[in-house]
XYZ file of C-alpha atoms in Angstrom:
441
model
C 10.945 -26.744 10.050
C 11.525 -27.103 6.357
C 11.217 -23.948 4.228
C 8.635 -24.075 1.463
C 9.154 -22.221 -1.775
C 7.833 -18.855 -1.653
C 5.820 -19.655 -4.892
C 4.042 -22.192 -2.919
C 2.963 -19.734 -0.344
C 0.839 -17.837 -2.870
C -1.082 -19.378 -5.823
C -0.399 -16.193 -7.788
C 1.784 -16.986 -10.863
C 4.577 -14.131 -10.651
C 6.902 -13.525 -13.380
C 10.168 -12.615 -11.898
C 13.401 -11.522 -13.200
C 16.393 -13.862 -13.272
C 17.796 -14.977 -10.014
C 19.970 -12.464 -8.269
C 23.115 -13.268 -6.835
C 23.398 -13.851 -3.209
C 23.986 -10.870 -1.162
C 27.516 -10.355 0.136
C 28.598 -10.453 3.735
C 32.107 -9.867 4.616
C 31.736 -10.991 8.259
C 32.877 -14.243 9.354
C 30.163 -16.231 10.832
C 29.253 -15.974 14.563
C 26.596 -16.841 17.036
C 23.932 -14.370 16.192
C 23.302 -13.936 19.892
C 27.006 -12.960 20.656
C 27.920 -9.375 20.209
C 31.125 -8.777 18.164
C 34.319 -8.138 20.137
C 35.346 -4.716 20.973
C 36.557 -2.905 18.087
C 35.558 -5.773 15.626
C 33.398 -4.584 12.738
C 30.354 -6.581 11.858
C 28.729 -6.308 8.495
C 24.955 -6.666 7.572
C 23.045 -6.239 4.616
C 19.903 -4.144 4.421
C 17.596 -4.884 1.186
C 14.973 -2.211 0.711
C 12.934 -0.582 -2.158
C 14.351 2.999 -1.523
C 16.212 3.442 -4.664
C 15.615 7.238 -4.591
C 17.558 7.266 -1.269
C 20.499 5.457 -2.829
C 20.585 7.953 -5.704
C 20.380 11.030 -3.626
C 22.950 9.920 -0.885
C 20.342 9.836 1.835
C 21.013 6.260 2.832
C 24.617 7.253 3.323
C 23.655 9.954 5.410
C 21.382 7.697 7.342
C 24.117 5.149 7.906
C 26.582 7.809 9.057
C 24.187 8.776 11.714
C 23.598 5.152 12.798
C 27.324 4.610 12.995
C 27.661 7.327 15.442
C 25.540 5.048 17.946
C 26.879 1.645 16.632
C 30.366 2.131 15.233
C 31.023 -1.463 15.144
C 28.115 -2.285 12.569
C 28.737 -1.544 8.820
C 25.622 -1.583 6.929
C 25.834 -2.612 3.283
C 22.497 -1.089 1.488
C 20.992 -2.778 -1.462
C 17.962 -1.132 -3.143
C 15.715 -2.704 -5.639
C 13.343 -1.008 -8.087
C 10.871 -4.110 -8.458
C 11.326 -5.035 -4.911
C 8.250 -7.386 -4.420
C 9.042 -9.335 -7.560
C 12.746 -9.687 -7.194
C 12.459 -10.424 -3.460
C 10.338 -13.442 -4.243
C 13.287 -14.880 -6.161
C 15.780 -14.073 -3.497
C 13.487 -15.626 -0.777
C 13.805 -19.218 -2.604
C 17.300 -19.170 -1.101
C 18.409 -18.151 2.476
C 20.148 -15.151 0.988
C 17.786 -12.298 1.193
C 19.760 -9.942 3.577
C 19.957 -9.679 7.285
C 17.224 -6.812 7.527
C 14.806 -6.231 4.809
C 11.341 -4.775 3.944
C 8.716 -7.711 4.648
C 6.998 -8.297 1.352
C 3.360 -7.723 1.257
C 2.071 -11.168 -0.070
C 3.396 -13.552 2.168
C 0.784 -15.581 4.256
C 0.779 -14.821 7.792
C 0.989 -18.537 8.725
C 4.212 -18.667 6.799
C 5.993 -15.571 8.421
C 7.911 -17.911 10.802
C 9.556 -19.683 7.940
C 11.308 -16.624 6.663
C 11.374 -13.924 9.547
C 12.761 -13.669 13.121
C 10.130 -13.258 15.828
C 10.472 -9.538 17.203
C 8.398 -10.088 20.329
C 4.951 -10.335 21.297
C 2.388 -8.202 19.654
C 0.536 -7.286 22.699
C 3.710 -5.864 24.488
C 4.989 -4.093 21.286
C 1.530 -2.605 20.678
C 2.197 -0.487 23.815
C 5.069 1.349 22.082
C 4.083 1.200 18.314
C 1.145 1.514 16.027
C 0.193 -0.196 12.933
C 1.141 -3.809 14.026
C -1.793 -5.657 12.723
C -0.541 -6.568 9.361
C 2.483 -8.412 10.254
C 1.521 -10.463 13.184
C 0.540 -14.023 13.592
C -0.841 -15.873 16.656
C 0.247 -13.060 18.960
C 3.766 -13.044 17.645
C 5.094 -9.861 15.607
C 7.471 -10.470 12.706
C 7.671 -7.032 11.223
C 7.196 -3.281 12.687
C 6.255 -0.804 10.131
C 8.817 1.867 8.681
C 6.006 4.234 8.686
C 2.154 4.599 8.580
C 0.726 6.001 5.237
C -2.412 7.556 4.384
C -3.634 6.122 1.064
C -5.365 8.361 -1.288
C -4.481 10.858 -4.137
C -1.320 12.901 -4.589
C -2.780 15.991 -6.204
C -1.259 18.898 -7.851
C -3.734 21.515 -6.717
C -2.425 24.256 -8.992
C -3.591 22.237 -11.997
C -7.212 22.073 -10.496
C -7.139 25.683 -9.956
C -5.886 26.611 -13.438
C -9.092 24.776 -14.483
C -11.276 26.825 -12.227
C -11.476 23.909 -9.634
C -10.725 25.431 -6.109
C -12.169 22.619 -3.907
C -11.177 18.895 -4.320
C -14.092 16.856 -5.268
C -15.781 14.735 -2.657
C -17.787 12.095 -4.831
C -16.869 10.065 -7.720
C -19.093 12.082 -10.112
C -17.634 15.391 -9.125
C -14.167 13.950 -9.477
C -14.791 12.399 -13.126
C -16.325 15.875 -13.981
C -13.369 17.705 -12.617
C -10.779 15.682 -14.542
C -12.773 16.332 -17.833
C -12.743 19.996 -17.124
C -8.963 19.839 -16.575
C -8.561 18.191 -19.885
C -10.915 20.634 -21.841
C -9.152 23.595 -20.429
C -5.511 22.167 -20.510
C -5.359 19.536 -23.337
C -1.568 19.303 -22.279
C -2.176 18.185 -19.017
C -2.695 14.569 -17.975
C -5.729 14.688 -15.478
C -4.852 11.363 -13.780
C -1.700 9.029 -14.326
C -2.091 5.556 -13.696
C 1.446 4.376 -13.778
C 0.075 1.192 -15.537
C 3.602 0.046 -16.467
C 5.193 0.226 -13.163
C 2.587 -2.167 -11.876
C 3.021 -1.927 -8.199
C 1.446 1.508 -8.273
C -1.913 0.225 -8.984
C -2.294 -1.657 -5.547
C -2.775 1.687 -4.268
C -6.278 1.693 -5.618
C -7.079 -1.227 -3.443
C -5.560 0.106 -0.265
C -8.131 3.077 -0.444
C -10.807 0.638 0.483
C -10.573 1.432 4.174
C -11.249 5.121 3.597
C -13.749 4.654 0.956
C -15.884 2.362 3.104
C -15.278 4.089 6.358
C -15.094 0.755 7.906
C -12.353 -0.579 10.275
C -13.296 -3.927 9.608
C -13.489 -3.763 5.674
C -10.809 -6.256 4.954
C -12.068 -8.879 7.542
C -15.601 -8.536 6.078
C -14.369 -8.739 2.614
C -12.575 -11.931 3.256
C -16.165 -13.431 4.216
C -18.011 -11.837 1.429
C -19.112 -13.931 -1.501
C -19.656 -10.901 -3.749
C -17.417 -7.778 -2.652
C -17.538 -6.499 -6.375
C -21.155 -5.856 -6.607
C -22.341 -2.473 -7.827
C -22.563 -0.071 -4.777
C -20.114 -1.945 -2.670
C -16.652 -0.370 -1.920
C -14.456 -2.376 -4.331
C -16.804 -1.665 -7.299
C -17.028 1.818 -6.464
C -13.198 2.089 -6.674
C -12.708 0.157 -9.733
C -15.438 1.966 -11.466
C -13.643 5.216 -10.916
C -10.598 3.576 -12.479
C -12.649 2.307 -15.379
C -14.383 5.532 -16.093
C -11.323 7.816 -16.150
C -9.596 5.441 -18.376
C -12.469 5.031 -20.683
C -13.047 8.687 -20.987
C -9.374 9.374 -21.950
C -8.333 11.134 -18.861
C -5.183 9.131 -18.345
C -1.697 8.855 -19.922
C -2.092 8.366 -23.960
C -0.262 4.924 -23.829
C -0.431 3.655 -20.223
C 1.571 0.412 -21.332
C 4.535 2.833 -21.602
C 4.218 4.944 -18.511
C 7.154 5.768 -16.603
C 7.198 6.095 -12.674
C 10.141 8.185 -12.085
C 9.345 10.707 -14.884
C 5.717 10.890 -13.674
C 6.773 12.404 -10.331
C 8.665 15.167 -12.344
C 5.677 15.917 -14.510
C 3.487 16.196 -11.610
C 5.786 18.779 -9.946
C 5.834 20.673 -13.019
C 2.259 20.758 -13.328
C 1.840 18.175 -16.199
C -0.308 15.845 -14.196
C -3.101 16.493 -12.001
C -3.690 13.379 -9.780
C -1.863 9.934 -8.917
C -3.393 7.486 -6.541
C -0.501 6.728 -4.135
C 0.394 6.839 -0.449
C 1.121 9.894 1.605
C 4.999 9.010 1.241
C 4.969 10.081 -2.235
C 4.214 13.673 -1.357
C 7.791 14.769 -0.117
C 9.257 12.775 -3.229
C 7.240 15.019 -5.645
C 7.741 18.248 -3.642
C 11.662 17.679 -3.511
C 11.743 17.755 -7.444
C 10.946 21.480 -7.826
C 10.896 22.939 -4.337
C 9.435 26.203 -5.526
C 6.397 24.421 -6.556
C 6.044 22.379 -3.373
C 2.960 24.230 -2.031
C 1.172 23.094 -5.217
C 1.376 19.417 -4.162
C -1.198 18.203 -1.800
C -2.696 15.043 -0.337
C -6.500 14.159 -0.757
C -8.638 11.398 0.396
C -10.546 9.364 -2.282
C -13.505 11.257 -3.520
C -16.126 9.348 -1.771
C -18.194 10.663 1.057
C -19.384 7.988 3.407
C -23.195 7.420 4.307
C -22.691 9.427 7.662
C -21.526 12.405 5.411
C -18.131 12.134 6.609
C -14.669 11.410 4.671
C -12.412 8.922 5.831
C -8.669 8.126 5.057
C -7.328 4.797 5.498
C -3.971 4.765 7.654
C -1.828 1.672 7.581
C 1.772 0.286 7.875
C 4.090 0.801 5.021
C 6.648 -1.725 4.209
C 7.526 -3.467 7.665
C 11.218 -3.940 8.694
C 11.705 -7.625 9.317
C 14.961 -9.689 10.139
C 15.860 -12.745 8.064
C 15.350 -15.972 10.086
C 18.392 -17.368 8.732
C 20.830 -14.439 9.253
C 23.944 -14.722 11.102
C 23.784 -11.113 12.310
C 20.185 -10.824 14.028
C 21.208 -8.865 16.980
C 23.144 -6.114 14.839
C 20.026 -6.168 12.204
C 17.759 -5.569 15.393
C 19.993 -2.631 16.278
C 19.446 -1.228 12.785
C 15.624 -1.856 12.836
C 15.158 -0.043 16.272
C 17.410 2.792 15.159
C 15.474 3.336 12.134
C 11.978 3.308 13.834
C 12.704 4.777 17.197
C 15.429 7.332 16.561
C 15.573 8.302 12.870
C 13.349 10.716 10.947
C 12.624 8.073 8.272
C 8.831 8.185 8.694
C 8.460 11.961 8.652
C 10.975 12.560 5.728
C 8.977 9.926 3.604
C 5.577 11.801 4.395
C 4.241 9.186 6.868
C 3.216 8.762 10.444
C 5.754 7.312 12.693
C 4.948 3.907 14.019
C 6.334 4.958 17.316
C 3.480 6.280 19.296
C 3.606 10.102 20.000
C 5.477 10.829 16.840
C 5.204 13.865 14.823
C 2.421 13.995 12.058
C 3.668 14.968 8.676
C 2.242 17.989 6.825
C 0.663 16.009 4.309
C -1.700 14.368 6.801
C -2.016 17.609 8.865
C -3.597 19.131 5.930
C -6.415 16.514 5.668
C -7.043 16.576 9.279
C -7.660 20.289 9.054
C -9.963 19.600 6.149
C -12.263 17.142 8.409
C -10.996 13.982 7.030
C -11.078 11.342 9.738
C -7.700 8.946 9.649
C -8.876 5.656 10.134
C -6.640 2.464 10.961
C -8.274 -1.006 10.366
C -8.760 -3.357 13.288
C -6.691 -6.349 13.513
C -8.366 -9.551 12.032
C -10.162 -11.610 14.619
C -8.073 -14.672 16.331
C -7.837 -17.490 13.951
C -8.542 -15.221 10.916
C -5.128 -13.747 10.640
C -4.491 -15.171 7.266
C -7.881 -15.517 5.955
C -7.914 -12.389 3.753
C -4.530 -13.409 2.316
C -5.581 -16.886 1.733
C -8.706 -16.054 -0.049
C -7.027 -13.370 -2.097
C -4.315 -15.751 -3.146
C -6.822 -18.305 -3.867
C -8.863 -16.066 -6.121
C -5.789 -14.706 -7.643
C -7.098 -11.238 -7.791
C -4.118 -9.655 -6.249
C -6.077 -7.178 -4.089
C -3.236 -4.905 -2.665
C -0.503 -7.282 -3.918
C -0.368 -7.478 -7.739
C -1.241 -5.343 -10.668
C -2.414 -7.719 -13.356
C -6.206 -7.459 -12.808
C -6.126 -3.486 -12.275
C -4.243 -3.509 -15.644
C -7.020 -5.745 -16.989
C -9.529 -3.060 -16.125
C -7.629 -0.238 -17.899
C -7.104 -2.407 -20.983
C -10.863 -2.840 -21.354
C -11.532 0.681 -20.755
C -9.133 1.933 -23.340
C -10.070 -0.736 -25.823
C -7.055 -2.903 -25.633
C -9.499 -5.833 -24.895
C -13.208 -6.550 -25.645
C -14.187 -6.994 -21.941
C -17.087 -5.188 -20.446
C -16.487 -3.655 -17.034
C -19.608 -5.420 -15.327
C -18.531 -8.830 -16.971
C -15.007 -8.340 -15.202
C -16.587 -7.465 -11.751
C -19.189 -10.599 -12.120
C -16.098 -12.742 -12.836
C -14.288 -11.203 -9.814
C -17.128 -12.190 -7.636
C -17.161 -15.707 -8.763
C -13.610 -16.099 -8.173
C -13.760 -14.729 -4.791
C -16.809 -16.592 -3.915
C -15.311 -19.905 -4.808
C -12.077 -18.975 -2.580
C -14.454 -17.679 0.374
C -16.270 -20.962 0.205
C -12.995 -22.873 0.176
C -11.642 -21.445 3.390
C -15.011 -21.134 5.115
C -15.291 -25.030 5.109
C -11.670 -25.472 6.431
């Protein structure tokens, strides 16, 4: 099967960095199904986004533990800050590692072009959760490193210092609370968008499961010709983003925001809220351990029609094996070890994909508060790629790119003359055209 360019898989126009050099591999080629001879060391490359673990030595610790079980497999770790963008470039070649984190915006029907099948979804689902995202026609191509809740990382001490002791439950209460924080503590940034980092803004899209309280929200959205109407889930989410930016409740110049510094500032009480996954909680807590109890995880401030609050839970990056790898068996051993035996998920604030795993403290706190964790249902047979197809055709980058969320912020802070409702109307038009195209196929 001829591999197409990854740029042909998504109609999104992505500006990428210059082509990275092919990843090194010191092992001589061998049959991927034939284990190395006794005493022979096989080298594999694992490409991932966990730059912080390379910096703090955590990956070295993990690979030392892995080598206690598999001493004949040497793992070369490569970490990338702009993971999604740079992996697009690498995947135009065959040199994108042996084991990697599966990029989010590849259409399911194209998985087989890039990734080795890991087994039948039905069989693997007896052991793992969160398999809905990276399967196609019953075949699994990725297994989540962890399941994350998506919501808000909050420095609750910031709220308490402003006289707010309970996290808001509606958009109106939330915006008012941020205004109170700014009024009482002008040096604090109530909500940090991380505009410049870009990828962080996709988290605003991922809260849709919790905001809607509907496990079929994504499947329905892929067939809805007007999902950005006022009162609908996506409009509600984007309206909150627009309001906080318009009211000056975000960083002064979002175009120069700094992701790494934002975590430091939140740990030190200089930021109130960031919309992220639960994985970010331990990263922030580790910066100033004595302030760790101040950092909590809250659901997006919306109460569903049934009076309950929900928090969407879904797979983080999935581990996948390069279909071109000459070391598939060794890569699979590392994949299985990371998911089945290591503490990767819990140490990153997530829920293990392995059934029966330990819940992280961040999610336990939400459960204690009565928030219901909600995992999306899989798309119906024959519609596995419908959302991805519609999203790519509309070029709105829901959950995959940052440009349209940046556009909302630009309009809110006066960097453009656009009006929020005009943007939403345009989104509806683009989305409707895409829905019509694929509903007729």
